[in-house]
Coordinates of C-alpha atoms in Angstrom, one line a residue:
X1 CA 120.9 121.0 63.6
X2 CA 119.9 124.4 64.4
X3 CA 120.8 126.0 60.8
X4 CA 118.2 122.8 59.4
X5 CA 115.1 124.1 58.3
X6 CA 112.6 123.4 60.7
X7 CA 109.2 122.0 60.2
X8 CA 106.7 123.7 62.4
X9 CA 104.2 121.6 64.1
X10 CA 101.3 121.8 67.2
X11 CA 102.6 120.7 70.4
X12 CA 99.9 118.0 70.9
X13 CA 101.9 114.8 69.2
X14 CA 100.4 111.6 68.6
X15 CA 102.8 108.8 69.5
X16 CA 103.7 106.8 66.5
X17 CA 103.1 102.7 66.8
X18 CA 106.8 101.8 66.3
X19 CA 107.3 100.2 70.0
X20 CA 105.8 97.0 69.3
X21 CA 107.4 96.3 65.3
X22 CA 111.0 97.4 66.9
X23 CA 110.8 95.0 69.5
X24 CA 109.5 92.2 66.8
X25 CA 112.4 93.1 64.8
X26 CA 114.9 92.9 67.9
X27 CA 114.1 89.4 68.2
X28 CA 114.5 88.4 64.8
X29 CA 117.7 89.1 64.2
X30 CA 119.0 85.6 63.2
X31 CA 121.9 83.7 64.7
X32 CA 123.9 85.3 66.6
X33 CA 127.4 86.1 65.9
X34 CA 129.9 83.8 67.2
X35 CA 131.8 85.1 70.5
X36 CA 135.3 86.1 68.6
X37 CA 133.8 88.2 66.5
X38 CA 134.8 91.9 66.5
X39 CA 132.5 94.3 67.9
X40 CA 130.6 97.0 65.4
X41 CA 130.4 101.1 65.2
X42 CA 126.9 102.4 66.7
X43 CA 124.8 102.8 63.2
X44 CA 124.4 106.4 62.7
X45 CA 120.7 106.6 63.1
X46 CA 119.3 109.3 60.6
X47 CA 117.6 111.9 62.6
X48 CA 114.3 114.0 61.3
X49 CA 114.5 118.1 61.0
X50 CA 113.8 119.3 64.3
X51 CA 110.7 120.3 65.8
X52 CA 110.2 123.2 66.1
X53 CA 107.0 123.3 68.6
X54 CA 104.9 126.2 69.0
X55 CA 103.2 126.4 72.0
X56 CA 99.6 127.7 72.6
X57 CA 98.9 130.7 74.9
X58 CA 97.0 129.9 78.0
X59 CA 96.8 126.0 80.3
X60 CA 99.5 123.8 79.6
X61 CA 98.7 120.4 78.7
X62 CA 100.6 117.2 80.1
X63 CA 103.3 116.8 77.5
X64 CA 103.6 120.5 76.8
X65 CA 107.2 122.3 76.9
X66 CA 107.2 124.9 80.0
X67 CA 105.8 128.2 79.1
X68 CA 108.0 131.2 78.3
X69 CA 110.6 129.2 76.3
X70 CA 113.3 130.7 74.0
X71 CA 112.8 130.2 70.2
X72 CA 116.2 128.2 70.8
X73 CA 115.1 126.4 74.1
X74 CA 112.0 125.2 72.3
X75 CA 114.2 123.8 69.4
X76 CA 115.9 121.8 72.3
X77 CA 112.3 120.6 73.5
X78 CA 111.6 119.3 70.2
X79 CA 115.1 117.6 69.3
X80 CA 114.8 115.8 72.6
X81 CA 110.6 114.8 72.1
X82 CA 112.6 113.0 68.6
X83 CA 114.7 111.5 71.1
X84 CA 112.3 110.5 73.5
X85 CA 110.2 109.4 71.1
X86 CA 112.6 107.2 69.3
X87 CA 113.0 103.5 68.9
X88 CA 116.2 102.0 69.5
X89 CA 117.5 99.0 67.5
X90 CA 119.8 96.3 67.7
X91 CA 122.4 98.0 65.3
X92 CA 122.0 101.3 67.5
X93 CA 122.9 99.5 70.4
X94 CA 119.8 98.3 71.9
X95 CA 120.6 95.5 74.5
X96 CA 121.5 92.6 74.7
X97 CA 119.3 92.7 77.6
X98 CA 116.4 95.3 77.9
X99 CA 113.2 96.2 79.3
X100 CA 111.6 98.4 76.5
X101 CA 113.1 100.4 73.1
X102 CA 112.3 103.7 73.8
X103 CA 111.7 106.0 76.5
X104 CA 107.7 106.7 75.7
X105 CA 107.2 103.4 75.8
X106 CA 107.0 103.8 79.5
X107 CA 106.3 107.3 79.8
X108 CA 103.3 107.9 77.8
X109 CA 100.3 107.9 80.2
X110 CA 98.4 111.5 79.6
X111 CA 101.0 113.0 77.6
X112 CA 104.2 112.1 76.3
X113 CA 106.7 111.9 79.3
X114 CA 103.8 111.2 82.3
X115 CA 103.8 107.4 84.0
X116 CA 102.7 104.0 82.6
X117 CA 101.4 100.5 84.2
X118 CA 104.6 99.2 82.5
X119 CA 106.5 97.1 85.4
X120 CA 109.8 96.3 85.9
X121 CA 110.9 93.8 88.3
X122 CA 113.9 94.3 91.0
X123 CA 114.7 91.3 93.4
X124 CA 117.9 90.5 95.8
X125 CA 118.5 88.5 98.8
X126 CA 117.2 89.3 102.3
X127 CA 119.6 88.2 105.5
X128 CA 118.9 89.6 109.0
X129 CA 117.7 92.8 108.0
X130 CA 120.4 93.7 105.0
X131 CA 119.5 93.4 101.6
X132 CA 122.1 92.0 99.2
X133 CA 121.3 93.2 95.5
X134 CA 123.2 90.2 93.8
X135 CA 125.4 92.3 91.8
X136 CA 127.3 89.1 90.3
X137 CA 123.8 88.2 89.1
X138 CA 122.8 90.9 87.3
X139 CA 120.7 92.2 90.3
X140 CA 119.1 94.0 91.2
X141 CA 117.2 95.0 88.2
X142 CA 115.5 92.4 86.0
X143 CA 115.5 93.2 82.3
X144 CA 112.7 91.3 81.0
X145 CA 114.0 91.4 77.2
X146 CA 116.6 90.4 75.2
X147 CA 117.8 90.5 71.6
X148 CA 118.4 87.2 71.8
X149 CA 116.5 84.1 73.8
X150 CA 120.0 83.0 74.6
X151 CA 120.6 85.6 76.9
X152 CA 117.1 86.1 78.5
X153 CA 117.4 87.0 82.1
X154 CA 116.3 84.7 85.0
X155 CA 115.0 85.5 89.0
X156 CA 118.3 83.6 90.0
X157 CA 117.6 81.0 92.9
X158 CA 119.3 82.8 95.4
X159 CA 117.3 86.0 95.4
X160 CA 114.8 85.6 97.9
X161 CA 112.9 89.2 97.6
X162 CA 111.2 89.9 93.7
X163 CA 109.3 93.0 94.1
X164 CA 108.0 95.2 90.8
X165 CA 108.0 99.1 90.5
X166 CA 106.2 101.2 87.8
X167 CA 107.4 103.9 85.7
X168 CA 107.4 107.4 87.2
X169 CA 105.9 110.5 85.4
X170 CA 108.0 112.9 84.4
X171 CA 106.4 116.5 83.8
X172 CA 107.9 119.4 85.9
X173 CA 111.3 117.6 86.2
X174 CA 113.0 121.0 85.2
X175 CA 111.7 122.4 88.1
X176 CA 112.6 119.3 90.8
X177 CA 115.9 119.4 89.1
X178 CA 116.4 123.6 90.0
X179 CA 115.1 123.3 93.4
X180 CA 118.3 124.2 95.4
X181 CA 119.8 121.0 97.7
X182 CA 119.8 123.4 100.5
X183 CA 116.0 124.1 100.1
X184 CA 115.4 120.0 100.3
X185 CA 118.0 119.7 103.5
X186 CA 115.6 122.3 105.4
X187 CA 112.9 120.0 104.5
X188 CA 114.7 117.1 106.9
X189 CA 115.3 120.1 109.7
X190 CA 112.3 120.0 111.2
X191 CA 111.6 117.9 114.5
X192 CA 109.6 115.3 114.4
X193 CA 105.7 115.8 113.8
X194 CA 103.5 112.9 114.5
X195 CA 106.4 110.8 114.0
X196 CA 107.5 111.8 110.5
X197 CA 111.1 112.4 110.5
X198 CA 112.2 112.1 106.5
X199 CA 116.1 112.0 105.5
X200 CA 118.0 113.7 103.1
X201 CA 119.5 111.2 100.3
X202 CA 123.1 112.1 99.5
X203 CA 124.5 110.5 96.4
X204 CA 127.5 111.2 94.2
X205 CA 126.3 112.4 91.2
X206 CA 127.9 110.5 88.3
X207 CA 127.2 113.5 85.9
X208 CA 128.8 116.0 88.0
X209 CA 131.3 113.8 89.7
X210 CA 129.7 115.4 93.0
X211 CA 128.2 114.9 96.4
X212 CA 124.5 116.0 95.5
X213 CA 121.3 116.0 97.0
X214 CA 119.2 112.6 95.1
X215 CA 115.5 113.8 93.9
X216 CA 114.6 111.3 91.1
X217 CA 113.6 108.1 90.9
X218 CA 111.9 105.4 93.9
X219 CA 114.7 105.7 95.8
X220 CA 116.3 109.5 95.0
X221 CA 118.7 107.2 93.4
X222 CA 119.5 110.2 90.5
X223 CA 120.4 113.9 91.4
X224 CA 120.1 115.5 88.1
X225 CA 118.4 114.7 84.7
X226 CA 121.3 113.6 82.7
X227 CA 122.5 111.3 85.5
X228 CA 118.7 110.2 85.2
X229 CA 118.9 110.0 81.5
X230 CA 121.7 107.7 81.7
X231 CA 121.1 105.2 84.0
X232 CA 117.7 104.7 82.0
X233 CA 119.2 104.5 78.6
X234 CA 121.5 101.8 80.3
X235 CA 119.6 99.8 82.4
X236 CA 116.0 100.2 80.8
X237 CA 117.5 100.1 77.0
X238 CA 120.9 98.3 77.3
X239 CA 122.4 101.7 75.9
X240 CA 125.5 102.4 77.0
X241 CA 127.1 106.3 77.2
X242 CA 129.7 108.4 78.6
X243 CA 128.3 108.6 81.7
X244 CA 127.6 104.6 82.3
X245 CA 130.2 102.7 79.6
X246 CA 129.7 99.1 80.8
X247 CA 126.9 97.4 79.2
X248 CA 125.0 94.9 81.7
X249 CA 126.0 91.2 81.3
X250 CA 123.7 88.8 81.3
X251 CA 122.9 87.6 84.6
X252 CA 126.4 88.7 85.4
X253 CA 127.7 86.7 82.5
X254 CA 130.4 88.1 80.9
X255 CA 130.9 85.2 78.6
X256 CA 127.5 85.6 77.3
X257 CA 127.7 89.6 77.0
X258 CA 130.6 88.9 74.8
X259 CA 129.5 86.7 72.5
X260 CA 126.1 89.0 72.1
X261 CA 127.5 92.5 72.6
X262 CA 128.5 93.5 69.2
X263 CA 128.0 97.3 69.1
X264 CA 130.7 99.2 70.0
X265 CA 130.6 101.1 73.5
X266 CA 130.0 103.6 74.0
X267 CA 126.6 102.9 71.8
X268 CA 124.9 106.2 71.8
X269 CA 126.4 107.4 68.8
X270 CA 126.3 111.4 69.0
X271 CA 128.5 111.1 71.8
X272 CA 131.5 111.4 69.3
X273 CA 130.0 113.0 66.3
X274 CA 128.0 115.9 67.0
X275 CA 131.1 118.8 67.9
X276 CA 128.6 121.9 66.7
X277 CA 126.0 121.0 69.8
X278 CA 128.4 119.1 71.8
X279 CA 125.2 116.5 72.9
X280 CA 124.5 112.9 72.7
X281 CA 121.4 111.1 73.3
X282 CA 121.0 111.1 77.1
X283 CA 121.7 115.1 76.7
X284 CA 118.6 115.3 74.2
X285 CA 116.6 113.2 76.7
X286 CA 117.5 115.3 79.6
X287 CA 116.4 118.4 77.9
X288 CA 113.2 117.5 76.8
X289 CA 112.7 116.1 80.8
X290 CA 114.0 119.4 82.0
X291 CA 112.0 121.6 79.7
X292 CA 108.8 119.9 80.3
X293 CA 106.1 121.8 81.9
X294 CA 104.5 120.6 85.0
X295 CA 101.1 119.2 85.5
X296 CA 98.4 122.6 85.9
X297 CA 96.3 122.5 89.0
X298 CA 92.7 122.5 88.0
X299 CA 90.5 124.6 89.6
X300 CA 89.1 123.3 92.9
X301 CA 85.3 123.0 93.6
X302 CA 83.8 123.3 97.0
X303 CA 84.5 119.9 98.1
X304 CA 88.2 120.2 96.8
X305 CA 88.6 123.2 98.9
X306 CA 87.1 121.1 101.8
X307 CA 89.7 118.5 100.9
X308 CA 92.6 120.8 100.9
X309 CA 91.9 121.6 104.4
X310 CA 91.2 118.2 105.5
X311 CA 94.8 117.2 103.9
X312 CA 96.6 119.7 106.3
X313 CA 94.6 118.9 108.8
X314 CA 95.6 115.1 108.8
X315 CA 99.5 115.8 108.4
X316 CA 99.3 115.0 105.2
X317 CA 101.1 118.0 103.6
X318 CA 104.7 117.2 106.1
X319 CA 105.8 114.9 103.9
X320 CA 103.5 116.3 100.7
X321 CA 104.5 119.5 101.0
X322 CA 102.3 121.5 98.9
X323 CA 105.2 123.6 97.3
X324 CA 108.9 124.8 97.2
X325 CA 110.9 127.2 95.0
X326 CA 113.7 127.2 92.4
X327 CA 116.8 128.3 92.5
X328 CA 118.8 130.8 90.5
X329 CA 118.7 129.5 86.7
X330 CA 119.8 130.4 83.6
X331 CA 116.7 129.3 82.0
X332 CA 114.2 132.1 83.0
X333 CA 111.4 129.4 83.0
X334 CA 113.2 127.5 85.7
X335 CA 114.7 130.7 87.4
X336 CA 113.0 131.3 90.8
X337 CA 109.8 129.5 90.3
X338 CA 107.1 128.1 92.7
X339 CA 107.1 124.1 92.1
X340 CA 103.8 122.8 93.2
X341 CA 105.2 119.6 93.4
X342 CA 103.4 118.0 97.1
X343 CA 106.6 116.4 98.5
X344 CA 109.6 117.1 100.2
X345 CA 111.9 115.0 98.3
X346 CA 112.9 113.2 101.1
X347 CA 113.2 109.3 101.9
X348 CA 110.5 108.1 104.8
X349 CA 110.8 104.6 106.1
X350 CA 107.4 103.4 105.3
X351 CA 107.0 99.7 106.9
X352 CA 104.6 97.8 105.2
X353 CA 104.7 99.9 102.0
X354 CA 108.2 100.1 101.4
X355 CA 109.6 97.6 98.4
X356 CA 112.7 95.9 101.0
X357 CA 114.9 97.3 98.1
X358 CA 118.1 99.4 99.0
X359 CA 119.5 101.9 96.4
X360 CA 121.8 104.2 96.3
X361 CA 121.6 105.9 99.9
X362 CA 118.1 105.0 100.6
X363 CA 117.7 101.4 102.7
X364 CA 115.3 98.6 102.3
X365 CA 112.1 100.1 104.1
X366 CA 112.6 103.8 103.0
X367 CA 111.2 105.3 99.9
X368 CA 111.2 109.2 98.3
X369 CA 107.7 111.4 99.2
X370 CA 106.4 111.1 95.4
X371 CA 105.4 114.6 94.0
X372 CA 101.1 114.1 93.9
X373 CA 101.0 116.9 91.1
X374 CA 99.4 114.8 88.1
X375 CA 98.3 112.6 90.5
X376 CA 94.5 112.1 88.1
X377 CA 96.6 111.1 85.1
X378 CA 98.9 108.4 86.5
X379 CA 96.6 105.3 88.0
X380 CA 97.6 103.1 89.1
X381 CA 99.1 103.6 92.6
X382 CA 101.9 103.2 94.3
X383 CA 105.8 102.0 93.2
X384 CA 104.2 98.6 92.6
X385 CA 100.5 99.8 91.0
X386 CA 98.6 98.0 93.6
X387 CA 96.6 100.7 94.1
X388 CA 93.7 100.9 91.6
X389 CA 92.5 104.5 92.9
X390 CA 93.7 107.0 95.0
X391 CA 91.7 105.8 98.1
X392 CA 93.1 102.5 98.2
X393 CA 96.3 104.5 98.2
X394 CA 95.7 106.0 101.0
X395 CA 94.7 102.9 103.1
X396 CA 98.1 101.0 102.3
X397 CA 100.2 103.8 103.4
X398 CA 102.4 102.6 106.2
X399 CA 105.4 103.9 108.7
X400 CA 105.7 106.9 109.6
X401 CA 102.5 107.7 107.0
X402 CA 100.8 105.7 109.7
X403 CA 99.0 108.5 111.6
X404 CA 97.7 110.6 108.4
X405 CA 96.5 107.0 107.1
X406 CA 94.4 106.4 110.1
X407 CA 93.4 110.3 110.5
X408 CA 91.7 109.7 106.6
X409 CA 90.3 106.3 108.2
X410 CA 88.6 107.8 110.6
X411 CA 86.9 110.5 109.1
X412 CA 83.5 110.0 107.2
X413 CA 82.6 109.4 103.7
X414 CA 81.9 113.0 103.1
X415 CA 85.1 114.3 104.2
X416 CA 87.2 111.3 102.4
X417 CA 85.4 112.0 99.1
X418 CA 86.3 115.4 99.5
X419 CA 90.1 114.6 100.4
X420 CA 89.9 112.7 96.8
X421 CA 88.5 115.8 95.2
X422 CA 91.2 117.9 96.2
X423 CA 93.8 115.4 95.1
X424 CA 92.0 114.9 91.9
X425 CA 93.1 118.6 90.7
X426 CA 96.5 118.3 91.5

């Protein structure tokens, strides 16, 4: 792709309207096949000339690449923006079961790649304090769409927990992704402060095939962007790759994913025919996570200095911590950087605020410190959205968030206002 000619266009993209006549033409496919019939190649999906995105000197906007890019690098932005961007079909290998086409679909809010109000839905069964995600079921994630209604997902009865989670934005990734997992393991090192612990999640990193420190996602479920990339292609698209082969079944039905499975795994379809670049899909998604700048702090007024203050001064910055650095990269954008992300990237068991979900190494009542930078572009609140505004976030938080929660509930209007200032330019 890199020897195509390449059309040069603004970074500021609008996002085309082909989510919604995708999905319409998902589910009108027709009958489906019958079950012995064999299964299909991935259609070769004809790609545009790459983008090649020039970037404007000065403030980054939300969906801008990082600044300082490589001619190259910002070839790689733009091929994995297509990517992002993209609607997947049934003949590409969307589904059978699936929550959304594409990946802006739920990453659009502010910018392409920030968070949504989108919901997905996770449930599983509840017994003396364990949580059982009904694997046989298709737990625990719910995919609310299918290619066909014979193969629409159910709540089954015997999941006695449904809770929903929203998308989470994605600007700065790059830079989560380069801090060092020794930089987040001094983060849990500290003793306890006001009874705020935090733990390290250690997961095996399908994409490495090692022990790695988890950073992404809820639940730090995902250690690195193309392990990220993956599990969303699969589980949010029904897309299956290298890294995650096995389609989902049905409800655990493996009769049904037979009979409606008819694209040939694995279904992203540069995984085999691309030798000049050596990248697939989930590899083009990853790189336009990883290159994507983070959100720029805006300048702080009076009261938002007041409110940083007031933020330390309630404990709010041990588990927000205002910032951490990079590691070694090769990529001089990522390569010993300041991340101004406000969190440690740890789990925190958070009582009443926790989803009861366990996931990968974090149990039912902990959850990851979410980064507050972008925090004014992605309302609404919290893994579920209950939140409407950032003050009613603050109220609901919960375990060992407990004694900065009442530390904001006790101070007066003035100084809560001005907390919310100071958040509001993150």
């Amino acid at each position: 792709m890199k020897n195509s000619i390449k059309a040069s266009i603004g970074i500021r993209i609008s996002i085309n309207c082909v989510v919604a006549l995708t999905f319409a033409s998902a589910h009108s496919q027709g009958a489906p096949p019958p079950p012995n019939r064999g299964a299909m190649a991935p259609a070769q999906r004809p790609r545009p000339l790459p983008r090649f995105v020039s970037v404007p000197a000065g403030i980054t906007q939300l969906g801008d690449p990082l600044p300082g890019l490589t001619a190259d690098q910002l070839v790689l932005f733009g091929e994995g923006l297509d990517e992002f961007e993209n609607a997947e079909t049934v003949a590409g290998g969307l589904g059978p079961i699936f929550n959304n086409v594409s990946c802006v679909a739920c990453h659009s809010a502010g910018g392409t790649g920030g968070a949504s109000a989108i919901l997905v839905t996770r449930f599983g069964h509840t017994a003396n304090g364990k949580f059982f995600p009904l694997d046989s079921l298709g737990g625990s994630l719910l995919q609310d769409n299918a290619i066909d209604p014979a193969v629409q997902e159910i709540i089954p009865v015997e999941a006695n927990l449904t809770v929903n989670r929203q998308s989470t934005p994605l600007f700065g990734l790059g830079l989560i992704e380069a801090i060092p997992d020794e930089a987040i393991r001094r983060n849990a090192q500290h003793p306890p402060i006001d009874g705020i612990t935090g733990r390290v999640a250690i997961i095996s990193d399908i994409a490495t095939g090692q022990q790695r420190v988890g950073r992404f996602g809820w639940k730090n479920q995902q250690a690195t962007l193309l392990s990220f990339a993956g599990d969303a292609y699969l589980n949010e698209m029904g897309v299956t790759s290298r890294l995650f082969p096995a389609e989902n079944a049905p409800n655990g039905n493996l009769t049904l994913l037979a009979a409606y499975d008819k694209v040939e795994d694995p279904e992203d379809p540069e995984d085999t025919v691309d030798p000049e670049t050596g990248e697939s899909d989930i590899d083009h998604a990853a790189d336009f996570m990883r290159l994507l700048a983070p959100p720029q702090l805006l300048p702080p007024t009076r009261s938002a200095n007041t409110g940083s203050q007031l933020f330390q001064q309630m404990n709010c910055a041990i588990c927000h911590v205002p910032s951490m650095m990079t590691g070694p990269s090769s990529i001089a954008s990522l390569n010993k950087k300041p991340v101004f992300l406000y969190s440690d990237l740890l789990l925190h068991q958070m009582g009443n605020l926790a989803d009861g979900i366990a996931q990968a190494a974090a149990g039912p009542q902990e959850m990851r410190t979410s980064p507050l930078w972008g925090l004014r572009a992605s309302a609404p609140y919290l893994h579920d959205g209950r939140a409407p505004n950032i003050d009613m976030a603050i109220r609901l938080h919960d375990g060992e968030a407990q004694g900065s929660r009442d530390r904001y509930l006790r101070a007066n209007p003035t100084q809560r206002q001005q907390v919310i200032d100071f958040l509001k330019t993150l």
